[in-house]
Amino acid sequence: MELRTLHYFLAVAREENMTEAANVLHVTQPTLSRQMADLEAELGKKLFTRTNRSTVLTEEGVHLRQRAEEILSLVDQTEEEIRDDNTDLSGNIRIGAGITHLIHYLTETFAELRRDNPRLTIELWTGNADTIQEKLEHGLLDFALFIEPFHAEKYEYLRLPGKNKLGVVTSAHGPWADTGKVTPEMITQMPLMVSSRHTNRSFDLVAWSQGKVTPEKLTIVGTMDLSCNVNVLVRQGITNLLCLDKLEHQQSPDFVFLPLDPPFEVSSLVAWKKYRLLSRSCEAFLAALRARVGEEQ
């Protein structure tokens, strides 16, 4: 399969119209239609559902779109690394992270490098551990910051100094605002939004509570990928949010953070794929990050 064909396919997927995609690509509509027909024949899959006005992806087409974007991203990254010269650092450092204040170790390290290397750029992705790990596995990220628990055996990793406390964010005007803490007995009475982490299991409340809190005893209103999207529901008193402390989007008089009691602390780590050849810029970033972390340990 030629890379040009993937570019053509993604143009059709984005425009959802064969004629519009042909105009974007500066090719004729019959040429583009023939290319897409040949692609479907080569794969033995129906990729599009066509009408008079639109060309919509099938389920197989959606899957190919995801893989095509990953493939072309890797091609761009490889070409960028090959073009890298020895005068100064350039290129893009791609980092994925969960929401934690410990991200400052990575951003401050990048900022320090970029002061001396103005051609250096950064690409930041934010998501839960499952989303970030998938991108790391597919080579779409160079480094990933994970909030534990996380199974890091298959990666190289660097543990960051400092920890986060786990607790519950509640409405400042709600019934729990003045309690000061959340005990195992209290948490079973609170409606909660919790992380959607699946592949990487979330926080073990059973162990924390010595068996007093089980999944069946919790009142789960829903799950979320990023905690910042739940603010409105918490503010309205519809739910409470199980999350880490020191999150900037929770620093509002509308919210109160209640730490778990007994305390529940979690660490974070930066991981990258084993046996992967890092670009010169990524090697410099990693060396600077190790030095910064080493100063505080």
PDB file of C-alpha atoms in Angstrom, residues 30-289:
ATOM      1  CA  PRO A  30     -12.504   9.930 -11.438  1.00  0.00           C
ATOM      2  CA  THR A  31      -8.830   9.405 -10.552  1.00  0.00           C
ATOM      3  CA  LEU A  32      -9.576   9.596  -6.838  1.00  0.00           C
ATOM      4  CA  SER A  33     -12.616   7.312  -7.115  1.00  0.00           C
ATOM      5  CA  ARG A  34     -10.517   4.746  -8.987  1.00  0.00           C
ATOM      6  CA  GLN A  35      -7.797   4.908  -6.304  1.00  0.00           C
ATOM      7  CA  MET A  36     -10.347   4.288  -3.554  1.00  0.00           C
ATOM      8  CA  ALA A  37     -11.983   1.443  -5.481  1.00  0.00           C
ATOM      9  CA  ASP A  38      -8.554  -0.162  -5.965  1.00  0.00           C
ATOM     10  CA  LEU A  39      -7.855   0.241  -2.227  1.00  0.00           C
ATOM     11  CA  GLU A  40     -11.115  -1.499  -1.310  1.00  0.00           C
ATOM     12  CA  ALA A  41     -10.335  -4.289  -3.763  1.00  0.00           C
ATOM     13  CA  GLU A  42      -6.795  -4.692  -2.404  1.00  0.00           C
ATOM     14  CA  LEU A  43      -8.026  -4.933   1.196  1.00  0.00           C
ATOM     15  CA  GLY A  44     -11.132  -6.926   0.389  1.00  0.00           C
ATOM     16  CA  LYS A  45     -13.108  -4.527   2.584  1.00  0.00           C
ATOM     17  CA  LYS A  46     -15.862  -2.015   1.956  1.00  0.00           C
ATOM     18  CA  LEU A  47     -14.455   1.253   3.324  1.00  0.00           C
ATOM     19  CA  PHE A  48     -17.144   3.733   2.266  1.00  0.00           C
ATOM     20  CA  THR A  49     -20.897   4.070   2.094  1.00  0.00           C
ATOM     21  CA  ARG A  50     -21.612   6.354  -0.856  1.00  0.00           C
ATOM     22  CA  THR A  51     -24.655   8.537  -1.527  1.00  0.00           C
ATOM     23  CA  ASN A  52     -25.228  11.333  -4.043  1.00  0.00           C
ATOM     24  CA  ARG A  53     -23.880  13.924  -1.599  1.00  0.00           C
ATOM     25  CA  SER A  54     -21.544  12.173   0.800  1.00  0.00           C
ATOM     26  CA  THR A  55     -18.967   9.443   1.198  1.00  0.00           C
ATOM     27  CA  VAL A  56     -19.090   8.081   4.764  1.00  0.00           C
ATOM     28  CA  LEU A  57     -16.709   5.593   6.343  1.00  0.00           C
ATOM     29  CA  THR A  58     -17.879   2.115   7.238  1.00  0.00           C
ATOM     30  CA  GLU A  59     -16.718   0.446  10.452  1.00  0.00           C
ATOM     31  CA  GLU A  60     -13.755  -1.019   8.548  1.00  0.00           C
ATOM     32  CA  GLY A  61     -13.063   2.437   7.125  1.00  0.00           C
ATOM     33  CA  VAL A  62     -12.971   4.005  10.585  1.00  0.00           C
ATOM     34  CA  HIS A  63     -10.449   1.382  11.690  1.00  0.00           C
ATOM     35  CA  LEU A  64      -8.248   2.027   8.641  1.00  0.00           C
ATOM     36  CA  ARG A  65      -8.448   5.786   9.242  1.00  0.00           C
ATOM     37  CA  GLN A  66      -7.021   5.367  12.739  1.00  0.00           C
ATOM     38  CA  ARG A  67      -4.182   3.179  11.499  1.00  0.00           C
ATOM     39  CA  ALA A  68      -3.480   5.421   8.500  1.00  0.00           C
ATOM     40  CA  GLU A  69      -3.121   8.465  10.758  1.00  0.00           C
ATOM     41  CA  GLU A  70      -0.695   6.509  12.954  1.00  0.00           C
ATOM     42  CA  ILE A  71       1.364   5.322   9.972  1.00  0.00           C
ATOM     43  CA  LEU A  72       1.676   8.764   8.412  1.00  0.00           C
ATOM     44  CA  SER A  73       2.525  10.308  11.775  1.00  0.00           C
ATOM     45  CA  LEU A  74       5.382   7.825  12.164  1.00  0.00           C
ATOM     46  CA  VAL A  75       6.595   8.579   8.633  1.00  0.00           C
ATOM     47  CA  ASP A  76       6.653  12.323   9.369  1.00  0.00           C
ATOM     48  CA  GLN A  77       8.500  11.714  12.635  1.00  0.00           C
ATOM     49  CA  THR A  78      11.094   9.495  10.933  1.00  0.00           C
ATOM     50  CA  GLU A  79      11.733  12.026   8.163  1.00  0.00           C
ATOM     51  CA  GLU A  80      12.107  14.755  10.777  1.00  0.00           C
ATOM     52  CA  GLU A  81      14.670  12.702  12.717  1.00  0.00           C
ATOM     53  CA  ILE A  82      16.672  11.942   9.557  1.00  0.00           C
ATOM     54  CA  ARG A  83      16.787  15.659   8.686  1.00  0.00           C
ATOM     55  CA  ASP A  84      18.065  16.506  12.182  1.00  0.00           C
ATOM     56  CA  ASP A  85      21.549  18.067  11.972  1.00  0.00           C
ATOM     57  CA  ASN A  86      24.302  18.516  14.525  1.00  0.00           C
ATOM     58  CA  THR A  87      24.181  22.288  14.961  1.00  0.00           C
ATOM     59  CA  ASP A  88      21.420  22.467  17.550  1.00  0.00           C
ATOM     60  CA  LEU A  89      18.449  20.440  18.696  1.00  0.00           C
ATOM     61  CA  SER A  90      15.366  20.533  16.480  1.00  0.00           C
ATOM     62  CA  GLY A  91      12.336  18.432  15.821  1.00  0.00           C
ATOM     63  CA  ASN A  92       9.371  17.535  17.963  1.00  0.00           C
ATOM     64  CA  ILE A  93       9.216  15.881  21.397  1.00  0.00           C
ATOM     65  CA  ARG A  94       5.876  14.123  21.861  1.00  0.00           C
ATOM     66  CA  ILE A  95       4.635  13.688  25.416  1.00  0.00           C
ATOM     67  CA  GLY A  96       1.405  12.214  26.770  1.00  0.00           C
ATOM     68  CA  ALA A  97       0.257  12.666  30.342  1.00  0.00           C
ATOM     69  CA  GLY A  98      -2.520  12.237  32.829  1.00  0.00           C
ATOM     70  CA  ILE A  99      -3.633  15.282  34.801  1.00  0.00           C
ATOM     71  CA  THR A 100      -1.180  15.819  37.656  1.00  0.00           C
ATOM     72  CA  HIS A 101       0.814  18.801  38.891  1.00  0.00           C
ATOM     73  CA  LEU A 102       3.955  16.665  38.485  1.00  0.00           C
ATOM     74  CA  ILE A 103       3.827  17.425  34.744  1.00  0.00           C
ATOM     75  CA  HIS A 104       5.933  20.462  35.668  1.00  0.00           C
ATOM     76  CA  TYR A 105       9.039  18.257  35.664  1.00  0.00           C
ATOM     77  CA  LEU A 106       8.545  17.601  31.951  1.00  0.00           C
ATOM     78  CA  THR A 107       7.428  21.061  30.888  1.00  0.00           C
ATOM     79  CA  GLU A 108      10.215  22.804  32.806  1.00  0.00           C
ATOM     80  CA  THR A 109      12.773  20.439  31.265  1.00  0.00           C
ATOM     81  CA  PHE A 110      11.481  21.222  27.779  1.00  0.00           C
ATOM     82  CA  ALA A 111      11.442  24.957  28.484  1.00  0.00           C
ATOM     83  CA  GLU A 112      15.079  24.822  29.591  1.00  0.00           C
ATOM     84  CA  LEU A 113      16.111  22.975  26.423  1.00  0.00           C
ATOM     85  CA  ARG A 114      14.183  25.284  24.128  1.00  0.00           C
ATOM     86  CA  ARG A 115      15.852  28.416  25.483  1.00  0.00           C
ATOM     87  CA  ASP A 116      19.074  27.195  23.873  1.00  0.00           C
ATOM     88  CA  ASN A 117      17.398  25.386  20.961  1.00  0.00           C
ATOM     89  CA  PRO A 118      14.609  27.564  19.541  1.00  0.00           C
ATOM     90  CA  ARG A 119      13.825  25.099  16.743  1.00  0.00           C
ATOM     91  CA  LEU A 120      12.743  22.480  19.266  1.00  0.00           C
ATOM     92  CA  THR A 121       8.972  21.951  19.536  1.00  0.00           C
ATOM     93  CA  ILE A 122       6.676  19.946  21.791  1.00  0.00           C
ATOM     94  CA  GLU A 123       3.443  18.043  21.232  1.00  0.00           C
ATOM     95  CA  LEU A 124       1.391  17.436  24.381  1.00  0.00           C
ATOM     96  CA  TRP A 125      -1.434  14.902  24.649  1.00  0.00           C
ATOM     97  CA  THR A 126      -3.634  14.677  27.730  1.00  0.00           C
ATOM     98  CA  GLY A 127      -5.732  11.631  28.576  1.00  0.00           C
ATOM     99  CA  ASN A 128      -6.175   8.740  30.954  1.00  0.00           C
ATOM    100  CA  ALA A 129      -3.610   5.950  31.212  1.00  0.00           C
ATOM    101  CA  ASP A 130      -5.347   3.697  28.692  1.00  0.00           C
ATOM    102  CA  THR A 131      -5.390   6.339  25.940  1.00  0.00           C
ATOM    103  CA  ILE A 132      -1.830   7.468  26.591  1.00  0.00           C
ATOM    104  CA  GLN A 133      -0.469   3.905  26.725  1.00  0.00           C
ATOM    105  CA  GLU A 134      -2.093   3.062  23.386  1.00  0.00           C
ATOM    106  CA  LYS A 135      -0.395   6.035  21.738  1.00  0.00           C
ATOM    107  CA  LEU A 136       2.933   5.122  23.340  1.00  0.00           C
ATOM    108  CA  GLU A 137       2.623   1.533  22.097  1.00  0.00           C
ATOM    109  CA  HIS A 138       1.904   2.689  18.533  1.00  0.00           C
ATOM    110  CA  GLY A 139       4.900   5.007  18.479  1.00  0.00           C
ATOM    111  CA  LEU A 140       2.830   8.198  18.491  1.00  0.00           C
ATOM    112  CA  LEU A 141       4.461   9.389  21.719  1.00  0.00           C
ATOM    113  CA  ASP A 142       8.088   9.516  22.785  1.00  0.00           C
ATOM    114  CA  PHE A 143       7.397   9.749  26.521  1.00  0.00           C
ATOM    115  CA  ALA A 144       4.351   9.268  28.721  1.00  0.00           C
ATOM    116  CA  LEU A 145       3.647  10.377  32.269  1.00  0.00           C
ATOM    117  CA  PHE A 146       1.552   7.794  34.113  1.00  0.00           C
ATOM    118  CA  ILE A 147      -0.164   8.106  37.479  1.00  0.00           C
ATOM    119  CA  GLU A 148       0.165   4.866  39.374  1.00  0.00           C
ATOM    120  CA  PRO A 149      -1.015   2.170  39.613  1.00  0.00           C
ATOM    121  CA  PHE A 150       0.615   1.367  36.266  1.00  0.00           C
ATOM    122  CA  HIS A 151       2.340  -1.820  35.106  1.00  0.00           C
ATOM    123  CA  ALA A 152       5.673  -0.496  33.816  1.00  0.00           C
ATOM    124  CA  GLU A 153       7.546  -3.793  33.435  1.00  0.00           C
ATOM    125  CA  LYS A 154       7.601  -3.616  29.634  1.00  0.00           C
ATOM    126  CA  TYR A 155       8.939  -0.050  29.566  1.00  0.00           C
ATOM    127  CA  GLU A 156      11.970   1.936  30.550  1.00  0.00           C
ATOM    128  CA  TYR A 157      10.861   4.443  33.147  1.00  0.00           C
ATOM    129  CA  LEU A 158      11.881   7.174  35.553  1.00  0.00           C
ATOM    130  CA  ARG A 159       9.952   7.692  38.780  1.00  0.00           C
ATOM    131  CA  LEU A 160       9.234  11.323  39.616  1.00  0.00           C
ATOM    132  CA  PRO A 161       9.764  12.868  43.052  1.00  0.00           C
ATOM    133  CA  GLY A 162       6.699  13.872  45.045  1.00  0.00           C
ATOM    134  CA  LYS A 163       3.292  12.313  45.371  1.00  0.00           C
ATOM    135  CA  ASN A 164      -0.357  13.198  44.937  1.00  0.00           C
ATOM    136  CA  LYS A 165      -3.052  12.635  47.515  1.00  0.00           C
ATOM    137  CA  LEU A 166      -6.256  10.926  46.463  1.00  0.00           C
ATOM    138  CA  GLY A 167      -9.485  12.487  47.621  1.00  0.00           C
ATOM    139  CA  VAL A 168     -12.917  13.722  46.642  1.00  0.00           C
ATOM    140  CA  VAL A 169     -13.766  17.099  45.129  1.00  0.00           C
ATOM    141  CA  THR A 170     -17.194  18.244  46.276  1.00  0.00           C
ATOM    142  CA  SER A 171     -19.335  21.362  45.936  1.00  0.00           C
ATOM    143  CA  ALA A 172     -18.444  24.076  48.444  1.00  0.00           C
ATOM    144  CA  HIS A 173     -22.177  24.395  49.097  1.00  0.00           C
ATOM    145  CA  GLY A 174     -22.870  20.670  49.403  1.00  0.00           C
ATOM    146  CA  PRO A 175     -23.486  18.491  52.476  1.00  0.00           C
ATOM    147  CA  TRP A 176     -19.876  17.195  52.658  1.00  0.00           C
ATOM    148  CA  ALA A 177     -18.044  20.507  52.241  1.00  0.00           C
ATOM    149  CA  ASP A 178     -17.286  20.957  55.956  1.00  0.00           C
ATOM    150  CA  THR A 179     -16.312  17.379  56.790  1.00  0.00           C
ATOM    151  CA  GLY A 180     -12.598  17.968  56.139  1.00  0.00           C
ATOM    152  CA  LYS A 181     -11.944  14.388  55.034  1.00  0.00           C
ATOM    153  CA  VAL A 182     -13.543  11.303  53.479  1.00  0.00           C
ATOM    154  CA  THR A 183     -13.618   8.059  55.450  1.00  0.00           C
ATOM    155  CA  PRO A 184     -14.520   4.615  54.086  1.00  0.00           C
ATOM    156  CA  GLU A 185     -17.970   4.951  55.666  1.00  0.00           C
ATOM    157  CA  MET A 186     -18.543   8.345  54.054  1.00  0.00           C
ATOM    158  CA  ILE A 187     -17.432   7.438  50.536  1.00  0.00           C
ATOM    159  CA  THR A 188     -20.108   4.759  50.215  1.00  0.00           C
ATOM    160  CA  GLN A 189     -22.733   7.462  50.815  1.00  0.00           C
ATOM    161  CA  MET A 190     -21.404   9.873  48.177  1.00  0.00           C
ATOM    162  CA  PRO A 191     -22.430   9.867  44.498  1.00  0.00           C
ATOM    163  CA  LEU A 192     -19.162   9.690  42.561  1.00  0.00           C
ATOM    164  CA  MET A 193     -17.625  10.230  39.152  1.00  0.00           C
ATOM    165  CA  VAL A 194     -14.592   7.982  38.718  1.00  0.00           C
ATOM    166  CA  SER A 195     -11.866   7.426  36.133  1.00  0.00           C
ATOM    167  CA  SER A 196     -12.642   5.396  33.025  1.00  0.00           C
ATOM    168  CA  ARG A 197      -9.253   3.638  33.232  1.00  0.00           C
ATOM    169  CA  HIS A 198      -9.765   0.015  32.269  1.00  0.00           C
ATOM    170  CA  THR A 199      -6.582  -1.607  30.968  1.00  0.00           C
ATOM    171  CA  ASN A 200      -4.686   0.102  33.768  1.00  0.00           C
ATOM    172  CA  ARG A 201      -6.736  -0.522  36.888  1.00  0.00           C
ATOM    173  CA  SER A 202      -7.688   2.538  38.874  1.00  0.00           C
ATOM    174  CA  PHE A 203      -7.198   3.228  42.583  1.00  0.00           C
ATOM    175  CA  ASP A 204      -7.698   0.240  44.889  1.00  0.00           C
ATOM    176  CA  LEU A 205     -10.300   1.438  47.382  1.00  0.00           C
ATOM    177  CA  VAL A 206     -10.812  -2.092  48.693  1.00  0.00           C
ATOM    178  CA  ALA A 207      -7.241  -2.274  49.996  1.00  0.00           C
ATOM    179  CA  TRP A 208      -7.367   1.325  51.223  1.00  0.00           C
ATOM    180  CA  SER A 209     -10.487   0.662  53.299  1.00  0.00           C
ATOM    181  CA  GLN A 210      -9.366  -2.817  54.444  1.00  0.00           C
ATOM    182  CA  GLY A 211     -12.356  -4.343  52.700  1.00  0.00           C
ATOM    183  CA  LYS A 212     -14.983  -1.892  53.945  1.00  0.00           C
ATOM    184  CA  VAL A 213     -15.449  -0.348  50.478  1.00  0.00           C
ATOM    185  CA  THR A 214     -16.231  -2.619  47.540  1.00  0.00           C
ATOM    186  CA  PRO A 215     -17.367  -1.633  44.032  1.00  0.00           C
ATOM    187  CA  GLU A 216     -20.896  -2.801  44.844  1.00  0.00           C
ATOM    188  CA  LYS A 217     -21.142  -0.359  47.751  1.00  0.00           C
ATOM    189  CA  LEU A 218     -20.191   2.702  45.702  1.00  0.00           C
ATOM    190  CA  THR A 219     -22.772   4.951  44.039  1.00  0.00           C
ATOM    191  CA  ILE A 220     -21.215   5.580  40.630  1.00  0.00           C
ATOM    192  CA  VAL A 221     -22.892   8.392  38.695  1.00  0.00           C
ATOM    193  CA  GLY A 222     -20.555   7.895  35.757  1.00  0.00           C
ATOM    194  CA  THR A 223     -17.001   7.711  34.470  1.00  0.00           C
ATOM    195  CA  MET A 224     -14.773  10.292  32.835  1.00  0.00           C
ATOM    196  CA  ASP A 225     -11.564  10.478  30.867  1.00  0.00           C
ATOM    197  CA  LEU A 226     -10.456  13.915  32.086  1.00  0.00           C
ATOM    198  CA  SER A 227     -11.562  15.231  35.448  1.00  0.00           C
ATOM    199  CA  CYS A 228     -11.844  18.833  34.241  1.00  0.00           C
ATOM    200  CA  ASN A 229     -14.961  17.903  32.260  1.00  0.00           C
ATOM    201  CA  VAL A 230     -16.900  17.086  35.446  1.00  0.00           C
ATOM    202  CA  ASN A 231     -16.712  20.542  37.053  1.00  0.00           C
ATOM    203  CA  VAL A 232     -20.233  21.569  36.093  1.00  0.00           C
ATOM    204  CA  LEU A 233     -21.789  18.440  37.592  1.00  0.00           C
ATOM    205  CA  VAL A 234     -19.846  18.881  40.828  1.00  0.00           C
ATOM    206  CA  ARG A 235     -20.708  22.569  41.047  1.00  0.00           C
ATOM    207  CA  GLN A 236     -24.399  21.741  40.674  1.00  0.00           C
ATOM    208  CA  GLY A 237     -24.217  19.133  43.422  1.00  0.00           C
ATOM    209  CA  ILE A 238     -25.136  16.274  41.090  1.00  0.00           C
ATOM    210  CA  THR A 239     -22.018  14.267  41.902  1.00  0.00           C
ATOM    211  CA  ASN A 240     -18.607  14.332  43.554  1.00  0.00           C
ATOM    212  CA  LEU A 241     -15.297  13.609  41.871  1.00  0.00           C
ATOM    213  CA  LEU A 242     -12.750  11.013  42.989  1.00  0.00           C
ATOM    214  CA  CYS A 243      -9.418  12.478  41.884  1.00  0.00           C
ATOM    215  CA  LEU A 244      -5.959  13.712  42.849  1.00  0.00           C
ATOM    216  CA  ASP A 245      -5.157  16.894  44.709  1.00  0.00           C
ATOM    217  CA  LYS A 246      -3.394  20.027  43.362  1.00  0.00           C
ATOM    218  CA  LEU A 247      -5.377  20.150  40.112  1.00  0.00           C
ATOM    219  CA  GLU A 248      -5.486  23.701  38.800  1.00  0.00           C
ATOM    220  CA  HIS A 249      -8.990  23.439  37.370  1.00  0.00           C
ATOM    221  CA  GLN A 250     -10.299  22.607  40.860  1.00  0.00           C
ATOM    222  CA  GLN A 251      -8.752  25.732  42.441  1.00  0.00           C
ATOM    223  CA  SER A 252     -12.044  27.586  42.758  1.00  0.00           C
ATOM    224  CA  PRO A 253     -14.163  28.763  45.697  1.00  0.00           C
ATOM    225  CA  ASP A 254     -16.927  26.582  44.250  1.00  0.00           C
ATOM    226  CA  PHE A 255     -15.016  23.393  45.114  1.00  0.00           C
ATOM    227  CA  VAL A 256     -13.552  21.743  48.189  1.00  0.00           C
ATOM    228  CA  PHE A 257     -10.954  18.965  48.076  1.00  0.00           C
ATOM    229  CA  LEU A 258     -11.416  16.374  50.824  1.00  0.00           C
ATOM    230  CA  PRO A 259      -8.463  13.978  51.256  1.00  0.00           C
ATOM    231  CA  LEU A 260      -9.148  10.333  51.954  1.00  0.00           C
ATOM    232  CA  ASP A 261      -8.701   9.208  55.564  1.00  0.00           C
ATOM    233  CA  PRO A 262      -6.644   7.106  56.075  1.00  0.00           C
ATOM    234  CA  PRO A 263      -4.377   8.959  53.579  1.00  0.00           C
ATOM    235  CA  PHE A 264      -4.022   7.498  50.072  1.00  0.00           C
ATOM    236  CA  GLU A 265      -0.941   8.711  48.186  1.00  0.00           C
ATOM    237  CA  VAL A 266       0.083   7.864  44.623  1.00  0.00           C
ATOM    238  CA  SER A 267       3.338   8.278  42.693  1.00  0.00           C
ATOM    239  CA  SER A 268       3.909   9.083  39.033  1.00  0.00           C
ATOM    240  CA  LEU A 269       6.482   7.940  36.501  1.00  0.00           C
ATOM    241  CA  VAL A 270       7.677   8.809  33.014  1.00  0.00           C
ATOM    242  CA  ALA A 271       7.891   5.823  30.652  1.00  0.00           C
ATOM    243  CA  TRP A 272       9.237   5.188  27.152  1.00  0.00           C
ATOM    244  CA  LYS A 273       9.410   2.058  25.018  1.00  0.00           C
ATOM    245  CA  LYS A 274      12.242  -0.393  25.565  1.00  0.00           C
ATOM    246  CA  TYR A 275      14.708  -0.948  22.711  1.00  0.00           C
ATOM    247  CA  ARG A 276      13.402   2.090  20.823  1.00  0.00           C
ATOM    248  CA  LEU A 277      16.022   4.342  19.237  1.00  0.00           C
ATOM    249  CA  LEU A 278      15.288   7.852  20.479  1.00  0.00           C
ATOM    250  CA  SER A 279      16.000  10.917  18.384  1.00  0.00           C
ATOM    251  CA  ARG A 280      18.872  13.170  19.391  1.00  0.00           C
ATOM    252  CA  SER A 281      16.390  15.716  20.769  1.00  0.00           C
ATOM    253  CA  CYS A 282      14.614  13.054  22.837  1.00  0.00           C
ATOM    254  CA  GLU A 283      17.936  11.772  24.163  1.00  0.00           C
ATOM    255  CA  ALA A 284      18.835  15.315  25.263  1.00  0.00           C
ATOM    256  CA  PHE A 285      15.412  15.764  26.843  1.00  0.00           C
ATOM    257  CA  LEU A 286      15.734  12.497  28.765  1.00  0.00           C
ATOM    258  CA  ALA A 287      19.218  13.373  30.009  1.00  0.00           C
ATOM    259  CA  ALA A 288      18.000  16.784  31.199  1.00  0.00           C
ATOM    260  CA  LEU A 289      14.956  15.214  32.879  1.00  0.00           C
TER     261      LEU A 289
END
